[in-house]
């Protein structure tokens, strides 16, 4: 993600979080406490969600890189397969 995309994403998440929190505040006097609590949790989650750069991997590649210097193929668990 570029810096402008990250800033746009943060701005969008903040706007959605504020809307959820305002809607939660409106639901409390209406007597919808469970809905208000759920919207409050969603609003806080969106407000404090960490936004950072994500590593993009190729479709057929491993999800996590192997240890440095390791070029040997994975042979499975130690001791072989149970028989």
PDB file of N, CA and C in Angstrom:
ATOM      1  N   UNK A   1       0.836  -1.168   0.000  1.00  0.00           N
ATOM      2  CA  UNK A   1       0.000   0.000   0.000  1.00  0.00           C
ATOM      3  C   UNK A   1       0.887   1.239   0.000  1.00  0.00           C
ATOM      4  N   UNK A   2       0.490   2.207  -0.746  1.00  0.00           N
ATOM      5  CA  UNK A   2       1.230   3.460  -0.739  1.00  0.00           C
ATOM      6  C   UNK A   2       0.772   4.308   0.440  1.00  0.00           C
ATOM      7  N   UNK A   3       1.493   5.398   0.673  1.00  0.00           N
ATOM      8  CA  UNK A   3       1.156   6.257   1.806  1.00  0.00           C
ATOM      9  C   UNK A   3      -0.210   6.903   1.640  1.00  0.00           C
ATOM     10  N   UNK A   4      -0.561   7.263   0.409  1.00  0.00           N
ATOM     11  CA  UNK A   4      -1.875   7.887   0.200  1.00  0.00           C
ATOM     12  C   UNK A   4      -2.995   6.878   0.407  1.00  0.00           C
ATOM     13  N   UNK A   5      -2.774   5.627  -0.003  1.00  0.00           N
ATOM     14  CA  UNK A   5      -3.792   4.601   0.223  1.00  0.00           C
ATOM     15  C   UNK A   5      -3.962   4.333   1.709  1.00  0.00           C
ATOM     16  N   UNK A   6      -2.861   4.331   2.457  1.00  0.00           N
ATOM     17  CA  UNK A   6      -2.940   4.118   3.901  1.00  0.00           C
ATOM     18  C   UNK A   6      -3.688   5.262   4.564  1.00  0.00           C
ATOM     19  N   UNK A   7      -3.390   6.487   4.167  1.00  0.00           N
ATOM     20  CA  UNK A   7      -4.086   7.643   4.747  1.00  0.00           C
ATOM     21  C   UNK A   7      -5.572   7.604   4.419  1.00  0.00           C
ATOM     22  N   UNK A   8      -5.911   7.217   3.193  1.00  0.00           N
ATOM     23  CA  UNK A   8      -7.326   7.111   2.812  1.00  0.00           C
ATOM     24  C   UNK A   8      -8.027   6.029   3.625  1.00  0.00           C
ATOM     25  N   UNK A   9      -7.346   4.914   3.847  1.00  0.00           N
ATOM     26  CA  UNK A   9      -7.939   3.829   4.625  1.00  0.00           C
ATOM     27  C   UNK A   9      -8.162   4.247   6.071  1.00  0.00           C
ATOM     28  N   UNK A  10      -7.201   4.949   6.650  1.00  0.00           N
ATOM     29  CA  UNK A  10      -7.351   5.431   8.030  1.00  0.00           C
ATOM     30  C   UNK A  10      -8.518   6.407   8.122  1.00  0.00           C
ATOM     31  N   UNK A  11      -8.627   7.302   7.156  1.00  0.00           N
ATOM     32  CA  UNK A  11      -9.724   8.274   7.145  1.00  0.00           C
ATOM     33  C   UNK A  11     -11.076   7.575   7.014  1.00  0.00           C
ATOM     34  N   UNK A  12     -11.153   6.551   6.169  1.00  0.00           N
ATOM     35  CA  UNK A  12     -12.399   5.804   5.990  1.00  0.00           C
ATOM     36  C   UNK A  12     -12.775   5.045   7.256  1.00  0.00           C
ATOM     37  N   UNK A  13     -11.803   4.382   7.886  1.00  0.00           N
ATOM     38  CA  UNK A  13     -12.090   3.650   9.115  1.00  0.00           C
ATOM     39  C   UNK A  13     -12.521   4.590  10.232  1.00  0.00           C
ATOM     40  N   UNK A  14     -11.890   5.761  10.314  1.00  0.00           N
ATOM     41  CA  UNK A  14     -12.290   6.733  11.326  1.00  0.00           C
ATOM     42  C   UNK A  14     -13.714   7.219  11.101  1.00  0.00           C
ATOM     43  N   UNK A  15     -14.061   7.481   9.854  1.00  0.00           N
ATOM     44  CA  UNK A  15     -15.411   7.956   9.548  1.00  0.00           C
ATOM     45  C   UNK A  15     -16.453   6.881   9.885  1.00  0.00           C
ATOM     46  N   UNK A  16     -16.169   5.623   9.539  1.00  0.00           N
ATOM     47  CA  UNK A  16     -17.101   4.540   9.865  1.00  0.00           C
ATOM     48  C   UNK A  16     -17.207   4.331  11.370  1.00  0.00           C
ATOM     49  N   UNK A  17     -16.090   4.484  12.075  1.00  0.00           N
ATOM     50  CA  UNK A  17     -16.104   4.321  13.525  1.00  0.00           C
ATOM     51  C   UNK A  17     -16.949   5.400  14.183  1.00  0.00           C
ATOM     52  N   UNK A  18     -16.809   6.630  13.757  1.00  0.00           N
ATOM     53  CA  UNK A  18     -17.593   7.719  14.337  1.00  0.00           C
ATOM     54  C   UNK A  18     -19.075   7.510  14.053  1.00  0.00           C
ATOM     55  N   UNK A  19     -19.401   7.063  12.857  1.00  0.00           N
ATOM     56  CA  UNK A  19     -20.813   6.816  12.528  1.00  0.00           C
ATOM     57  C   UNK A  19     -21.389   5.698  13.391  1.00  0.00           C
ATOM     58  N   UNK A  20     -20.607   4.641  13.619  1.00  0.00           N
ATOM     59  CA  UNK A  20     -21.085   3.545  14.463  1.00  0.00           C
ATOM     60  C   UNK A  20     -21.275   4.007  15.901  1.00  0.00           C
ATOM     61  N   UNK A  21     -20.361   4.839  16.409  1.00  0.00           N
ATOM     62  CA  UNK A  21     -20.483   5.326  17.779  1.00  0.00           C
ATOM     63  C   UNK A  21     -21.663   6.285  17.938  1.00  0.00           C
ATOM     64  N   UNK A  22     -21.906   7.125  16.946  1.00  0.00           N
ATOM     65  CA  UNK A  22     -23.061   8.022  16.999  1.00  0.00           C
ATOM     66  C   UNK A  22     -24.352   7.226  16.941  1.00  0.00           C
ATOM     67  N   UNK A  23     -24.387   6.219  16.091  1.00  0.00           N
ATOM     68  CA  UNK A  23     -25.578   5.380  16.011  1.00  0.00           C
ATOM     69  C   UNK A  23     -25.799   4.617  17.317  1.00  0.00           C
ATOM     70  N   UNK A  24     -24.712   4.214  17.974  1.00  0.00           N
ATOM     71  CA  UNK A  24     -24.837   3.559  19.282  1.00  0.00           C
ATOM     72  C   UNK A  24     -25.419   4.525  20.301  1.00  0.00           C
ATOM     73  N   UNK A  25     -24.986   5.780  20.251  1.00  0.00           N
ATOM     74  CA  UNK A  25     -25.518   6.776  21.187  1.00  0.00           C
ATOM     75  C   UNK A  25     -26.999   7.050  20.934  1.00  0.00           C
ATOM     76  N   UNK A  26     -27.435   6.922  19.697  1.00  0.00           N
ATOM     77  CA  UNK A  26     -28.850   7.115  19.376  1.00  0.00           C
ATOM     78  C   UNK A  26     -29.679   5.912  19.830  1.00  0.00           C
ATOM     79  N   UNK A  27     -29.079   4.721  19.791  1.00  0.00           N
ATOM     80  CA  UNK A  27     -29.806   3.508  20.165  1.00  0.00           C
ATOM     81  C   UNK A  27     -30.037   3.394  21.664  1.00  0.00           C
ATOM     82  N   UNK A  28     -29.176   4.020  22.471  1.00  0.00           N
ATOM     83  CA  UNK A  28     -29.329   3.904  23.928  1.00  0.00           C
ATOM     84  C   UNK A  28     -30.648   4.507  24.409  1.00  0.00           C
ATOM     85  N   UNK A  29     -30.997   5.753  24.066  1.00  0.00           N
ATOM     86  CA  UNK A  29     -32.280   6.296  24.536  1.00  0.00           C
ATOM     87  C   UNK A  29     -33.491   5.581  23.925  1.00  0.00           C
ATOM     88  N   UNK A  30     -33.270   4.944  22.781  1.00  0.00           N
ATOM     89  CA  UNK A  30     -34.379   4.233  22.147  1.00  0.00           C
ATOM     90  C   UNK A  30     -34.646   2.889  22.817  1.00  0.00           C
ATOM     91  N   UNK A  31     -33.771   2.483  23.732  1.00  0.00           N
ATOM     92  CA  UNK A  31     -33.983   1.235  24.455  1.00  0.00           C
ATOM     93  C   UNK A  31     -33.353   0.022  23.798  1.00  0.00           C
ATOM     94  N   UNK A  32     -32.569   0.229  22.791  1.00  0.00           N
ATOM     95  CA  UNK A  32     -31.914  -0.878  22.093  1.00  0.00           C
ATOM     96  C   UNK A  32     -30.487  -1.041  22.630  1.00  0.00           C
ATOM     97  N   UNK A  33     -30.409  -1.493  23.881  1.00  0.00           N
ATOM     98  CA  UNK A  33     -29.102  -1.529  24.543  1.00  0.00           C
ATOM     99  C   UNK A  33     -28.158  -2.561  23.935  1.00  0.00           C
ATOM    100  N   UNK A  34     -28.682  -3.696  23.518  1.00  0.00           N
ATOM    101  CA  UNK A  34     -27.823  -4.717  22.926  1.00  0.00           C
ATOM    102  C   UNK A  34     -27.261  -4.236  21.593  1.00  0.00           C
ATOM    103  N   UNK A  35     -28.083  -3.595  20.792  1.00  0.00           N
ATOM    104  CA  UNK A  35     -27.626  -3.049  19.518  1.00  0.00           C
ATOM    105  C   UNK A  35     -26.619  -1.934  19.765  1.00  0.00           C
ATOM    106  N   UNK A  36     -26.890  -1.111  20.781  1.00  0.00           N
ATOM    107  CA  UNK A  36     -25.974  -0.024  21.113  1.00  0.00           C
ATOM    108  C   UNK A  36     -24.622  -0.566  21.562  1.00  0.00           C
ATOM    109  N   UNK A  37     -24.641  -1.634  22.351  1.00  0.00           N
ATOM    110  CA  UNK A  37     -23.387  -2.224  22.807  1.00  0.00           C
ATOM    111  C   UNK A  37     -22.608  -2.826  21.636  1.00  0.00           C
ATOM    112  N   UNK A  38     -23.295  -3.494  20.740  1.00  0.00           N
ATOM    113  CA  UNK A  38     -22.624  -4.063  19.568  1.00  0.00           C
ATOM    114  C   UNK A  38     -22.042  -2.968  18.680  1.00  0.00           C
ATOM    115  N   UNK A  39     -22.795  -1.915  18.456  1.00  0.00           N
ATOM    116  CA  UNK A  39     -22.284  -0.804  17.648  1.00  0.00           C
ATOM    117  C   UNK A  39     -21.130  -0.092  18.341  1.00  0.00           C
ATOM    118  N   UNK A  40     -21.170  -0.016  19.654  1.00  0.00           N
ATOM    119  CA  UNK A  40     -20.063   0.575  20.396  1.00  0.00           C
ATOM    120  C   UNK A  40     -18.791  -0.239  20.251  1.00  0.00           C
ATOM    121  N   UNK A  41     -18.919  -1.562  20.324  1.00  0.00           N
ATOM    122  CA  UNK A  41     -17.751  -2.426  20.130  1.00  0.00           C
ATOM    123  C   UNK A  41     -17.199  -2.298  18.714  1.00  0.00           C
ATOM    124  N   UNK A  42     -18.096  -2.273  17.737  1.00  0.00           N
ATOM    125  CA  UNK A  42     -17.658  -2.125  16.342  1.00  0.00           C
ATOM    126  C   UNK A  42     -16.969  -0.783  16.142  1.00  0.00           C
ATOM    127  N   UNK A  43     -17.552   0.272  16.703  1.00  0.00           N
ATOM    128  CA  UNK A  43     -16.960   1.597  16.570  1.00  0.00           C
ATOM    129  C   UNK A  43     -15.585   1.682  17.197  1.00  0.00           C
ATOM    130  N   UNK A  44     -15.440   1.127  18.395  1.00  0.00           N
ATOM    131  CA  UNK A  44     -14.125   1.133  19.050  1.00  0.00           C
ATOM    132  C   UNK A  44     -13.131   0.261  18.294  1.00  0.00           C
ATOM    133  N   UNK A  45     -13.590  -0.866  17.791  1.00  0.00           N
ATOM    134  CA  UNK A  45     -12.691  -1.725  17.016  1.00  0.00           C
ATOM    135  C   UNK A  45     -12.194  -1.043  15.759  1.00  0.00           C
ATOM    136  N   UNK A  46     -13.083  -0.336  15.065  1.00  0.00           N
ATOM    137  CA  UNK A  46     -12.668   0.381  13.858  1.00  0.00           C
ATOM    138  C   UNK A  46     -11.784   1.575  14.191  1.00  0.00           C
ATOM    139  N   UNK A  47     -12.036   2.197  15.317  1.00  0.00           N
ATOM    140  CA  UNK A  47     -11.266   3.374  15.697  1.00  0.00           C
ATOM    141  C   UNK A  47      -9.835   3.011  16.072  1.00  0.00           C
ATOM    142  N   UNK A  48      -9.666   1.866  16.720  1.00  0.00           N
ATOM    143  CA  UNK A  48      -8.342   1.474  17.193  1.00  0.00           C
ATOM    144  C   UNK A  48      -7.720   0.364  16.357  1.00  0.00           C
ATOM    145  N   UNK A  49      -8.268   0.074  15.192  1.00  0.00           N
ATOM    146  CA  UNK A  49      -7.723  -0.976  14.331  1.00  0.00           C
ATOM    147  C   UNK A  49      -6.349  -0.561  13.810  1.00  0.00           C
ATOM    148  N   UNK A  50      -5.359  -1.447  13.943  1.00  0.00           N
ATOM    149  CA  UNK A  50      -4.033  -1.098  13.427  1.00  0.00           C
ATOM    150  C   UNK A  50      -4.020  -1.161  11.907  1.00  0.00           C
ATOM    151  N   UNK A  51      -3.512  -0.121  11.292  1.00  0.00           N
ATOM    152  CA  UNK A  51      -3.410  -0.080   9.841  1.00  0.00           C
ATOM    153  C   UNK A  51      -1.942   0.073   9.503  1.00  0.00           C
ATOM    154  N   UNK A  52      -1.412  -0.865   8.759  1.00  0.00           N
ATOM    155  CA  UNK A  52      -0.008  -0.801   8.377  1.00  0.00           C
ATOM    156  C   UNK A  52       0.209  -1.493   7.060  1.00  0.00           C
ATOM    157  N   UNK A  53       1.442  -1.538   6.688  1.00  0.00           N
ATOM    158  CA  UNK A  53       1.787  -2.198   5.431  1.00  0.00           C
ATOM    159  C   UNK A  53       1.681  -3.705   5.606  1.00  0.00           C
ATOM    160  N   UNK A  54       1.107  -4.355   4.612  1.00  0.00           N
ATOM    161  CA  UNK A  54       1.015  -5.807   4.617  1.00  0.00           C
ATOM    162  C   UNK A  54       1.938  -6.361   3.566  1.00  0.00           C
ATOM    163  N   UNK A  55       2.537  -7.493   3.867  1.00  0.00           N
ATOM    164  CA  UNK A  55       3.402  -8.152   2.905  1.00  0.00           C
ATOM    165  C   UNK A  55       2.541  -8.924   1.910  1.00  0.00           C
ATOM    166  N   UNK A  56       2.736  -8.667   0.654  1.00  0.00           N
ATOM    167  CA  UNK A  56       1.981  -9.335  -0.399  1.00  0.00           C
ATOM    168  C   UNK A  56       2.821 -10.483  -0.923  1.00  0.00           C
ATOM    169  N   UNK A  57       2.237 -11.689  -0.912  1.00  0.00           N
ATOM    170  CA  UNK A  57       2.952 -12.862  -1.408  1.00  0.00           C
ATOM    171  C   UNK A  57       2.336 -13.309  -2.719  1.00  0.00           C
ATOM    172  N   UNK A  58       3.115 -13.940  -3.571  1.00  0.00           N
ATOM    173  CA  UNK A  58       2.539 -14.463  -4.810  1.00  0.00           C
ATOM    174  C   UNK A  58       1.526 -15.570  -4.507  1.00  0.00           C
ATOM    175  N   UNK A  59       0.654 -15.824  -5.457  1.00  0.00           N
ATOM    176  CA  UNK A  59      -0.426 -16.783  -5.240  1.00  0.00           C
ATOM    177  C   UNK A  59       0.087 -18.175  -4.906  1.00  0.00           C
ATOM    178  N   UNK A  60       1.159 -18.624  -5.533  1.00  0.00           N
ATOM    179  CA  UNK A  60       1.663 -19.966  -5.284  1.00  0.00           C
ATOM    180  C   UNK A  60       2.778 -20.000  -4.267  1.00  0.00           C
ATOM    181  N   UNK A  61       3.168 -18.871  -3.725  1.00  0.00           N
ATOM    182  CA  UNK A  61       4.300 -18.801  -2.811  1.00  0.00           C
ATOM    183  C   UNK A  61       3.895 -19.119  -1.388  1.00  0.00           C
ATOM    184  N   UNK A  62       4.893 -19.299  -0.529  1.00  0.00           N
ATOM    185  CA  UNK A  62       4.602 -19.579   0.878  1.00  0.00           C
ATOM    186  C   UNK A  62       4.064 -18.334   1.578  1.00  0.00           C
ATOM    187  N   UNK A  63       3.245 -18.542   2.603  1.00  0.00           N
ATOM    188  CA  UNK A  63       2.678 -17.419   3.335  1.00  0.00           C
ATOM    189  C   UNK A  63       3.730 -16.718   4.171  1.00  0.00           C
ATOM    190  N   UNK A  64       4.705 -17.471   4.688  1.00  0.00           N
ATOM    191  CA  UNK A  64       5.772 -16.887   5.495  1.00  0.00           C
ATOM    192  C   UNK A  64       7.110 -17.347   4.913  1.00  0.00           C
ATOM    193  N   UNK A  65       8.099 -16.488   4.906  1.00  0.00           N
ATOM    194  CA  UNK A  65       9.397 -16.900   4.382  1.00  0.00           C
ATOM    195  C   UNK A  65      10.058 -17.896   5.311  1.00  0.00           C
ATOM    196  N   UNK A  66      10.903 -18.736   4.741  1.00  0.00           N
ATOM    197  CA  UNK A  66      11.638 -19.705   5.528  1.00  0.00           C
ATOM    198  C   UNK A  66      12.752 -19.037   6.301  1.00  0.00           C
ATOM    199  N   UNK A  67      13.400 -19.789   7.189  1.00  0.00           N
ATOM    200  CA  UNK A  67      14.497 -19.205   7.945  1.00  0.00           C
ATOM    201  C   UNK A  67      15.655 -18.833   7.020  1.00  0.00           C
ATOM    202  N   UNK A  68      16.439 -17.830   7.388  1.00  0.00           N
ATOM    203  CA  UNK A  68      17.542 -17.396   6.524  1.00  0.00           C
ATOM    204  C   UNK A  68      18.541 -18.523   6.289  1.00  0.00           C
ATOM    205  N   UNK A  69      18.966 -18.683   5.063  1.00  0.00           N
ATOM    206  CA  UNK A  69      19.960 -19.699   4.716  1.00  0.00           C
ATOM    207  C   UNK A  69      19.387 -21.079   4.523  1.00  0.00           C
ATOM    208  N   UNK A  70      18.095 -21.259   4.669  1.00  0.00           N
ATOM    209  CA  UNK A  70      17.489 -22.573   4.527  1.00  0.00           C
ATOM    210  C   UNK A  70      17.022 -22.767   3.092  1.00  0.00           C
ATOM    211  N   UNK A  71      17.665 -23.692   2.382  1.00  0.00           N
ATOM    212  CA  UNK A  71      17.247 -23.989   1.019  1.00  0.00           C
ATOM    213  C   UNK A  71      16.793 -25.436   0.876  1.00  0.00           C
ATOM    214  N   UNK A  72      16.920 -26.231   1.952  1.00  0.00           N
ATOM    215  CA  UNK A  72      16.531 -27.634   1.895  1.00  0.00           C
ATOM    216  C   UNK A  72      15.010 -27.749   1.910  1.00  0.00           C
ATOM    217  N   UNK A  73      14.459 -28.727   1.192  1.00  0.00           N
ATOM    218  CA  UNK A  73      13.006 -28.915   1.217  1.00  0.00           C
ATOM    219  C   UNK A  73      12.549 -29.437   2.576  1.00  0.00           C
ATOM    220  N   UNK A  74      11.310 -29.170   2.907  1.00  0.00           N
ATOM    221  CA  UNK A  74      10.744 -29.628   4.164  1.00  0.00           C
ATOM    222  C   UNK A  74      10.475 -31.124   4.066  1.00  0.00           C
ATOM    223  N   UNK A  75      11.008 -31.904   5.015  1.00  0.00           N
ATOM    224  CA  UNK A  75      10.847 -33.349   4.975  1.00  0.00           C
ATOM    225  C   UNK A  75       9.753 -33.852   5.904  1.00  0.00           C
ATOM    226  N   UNK A  76       9.007 -32.959   6.491  1.00  0.00           N
ATOM    227  CA  UNK A  76       7.920 -33.392   7.372  1.00  0.00           C
ATOM    228  C   UNK A  76       8.383 -33.542   8.805  1.00  0.00           C
ATOM    229  N   UNK A  77       7.560 -34.166   9.655  1.00  0.00           N
ATOM    230  CA  UNK A  77       7.912 -34.303  11.068  1.00  0.00           C
ATOM    231  C   UNK A  77       9.071 -35.267  11.279  1.00  0.00           C
ATOM    232  N   UNK A  78       9.800 -35.051  12.360  1.00  0.00           N
ATOM    233  CA  UNK A  78      10.940 -35.897  12.687  1.00  0.00           C
ATOM    234  C   UNK A  78      10.451 -37.282  13.087  1.00  0.00           C
ATOM    235  N   UNK A  79      11.123 -38.316  12.657  1.00  0.00           N
ATOM    236  CA  UNK A  79      10.747 -39.670  13.007  1.00  0.00           C
ATOM    237  C   UNK A  79       9.881 -40.349  11.965  1.00  0.00           C
ATOM    238  N   UNK A  80       9.534 -39.669  10.898  1.00  0.00           N
ATOM    239  CA  UNK A  80       8.739 -40.271   9.855  1.00  0.00           C
ATOM    240  C   UNK A  80       7.257 -40.299  10.189  1.00  0.00           C
ATOM    241  N   UNK A  81       6.494 -40.875   9.301  1.00  0.00           N
ATOM    242  CA  UNK A  81       5.053 -40.931   9.517  1.00  0.00           C
ATOM    243  C   UNK A  81       4.712 -42.157  10.355  1.00  0.00           C
ATOM    244  N   UNK A  82       3.688 -42.034  11.221  1.00  0.00           N
ATOM    245  CA  UNK A  82       3.290 -43.203  12.019  1.00  0.00           C
ATOM    246  C   UNK A  82       2.680 -44.266  11.126  1.00  0.00           C
ATOM    247  N   UNK A  83       3.009 -45.501  11.456  1.00  0.00           N
ATOM    248  CA  UNK A  83       2.704 -46.523  10.605  1.00  0.00           C
ATOM    249  C   UNK A  83       1.636 -47.397  10.453  1.00  0.00           C
TER     250      UNK A  83
END
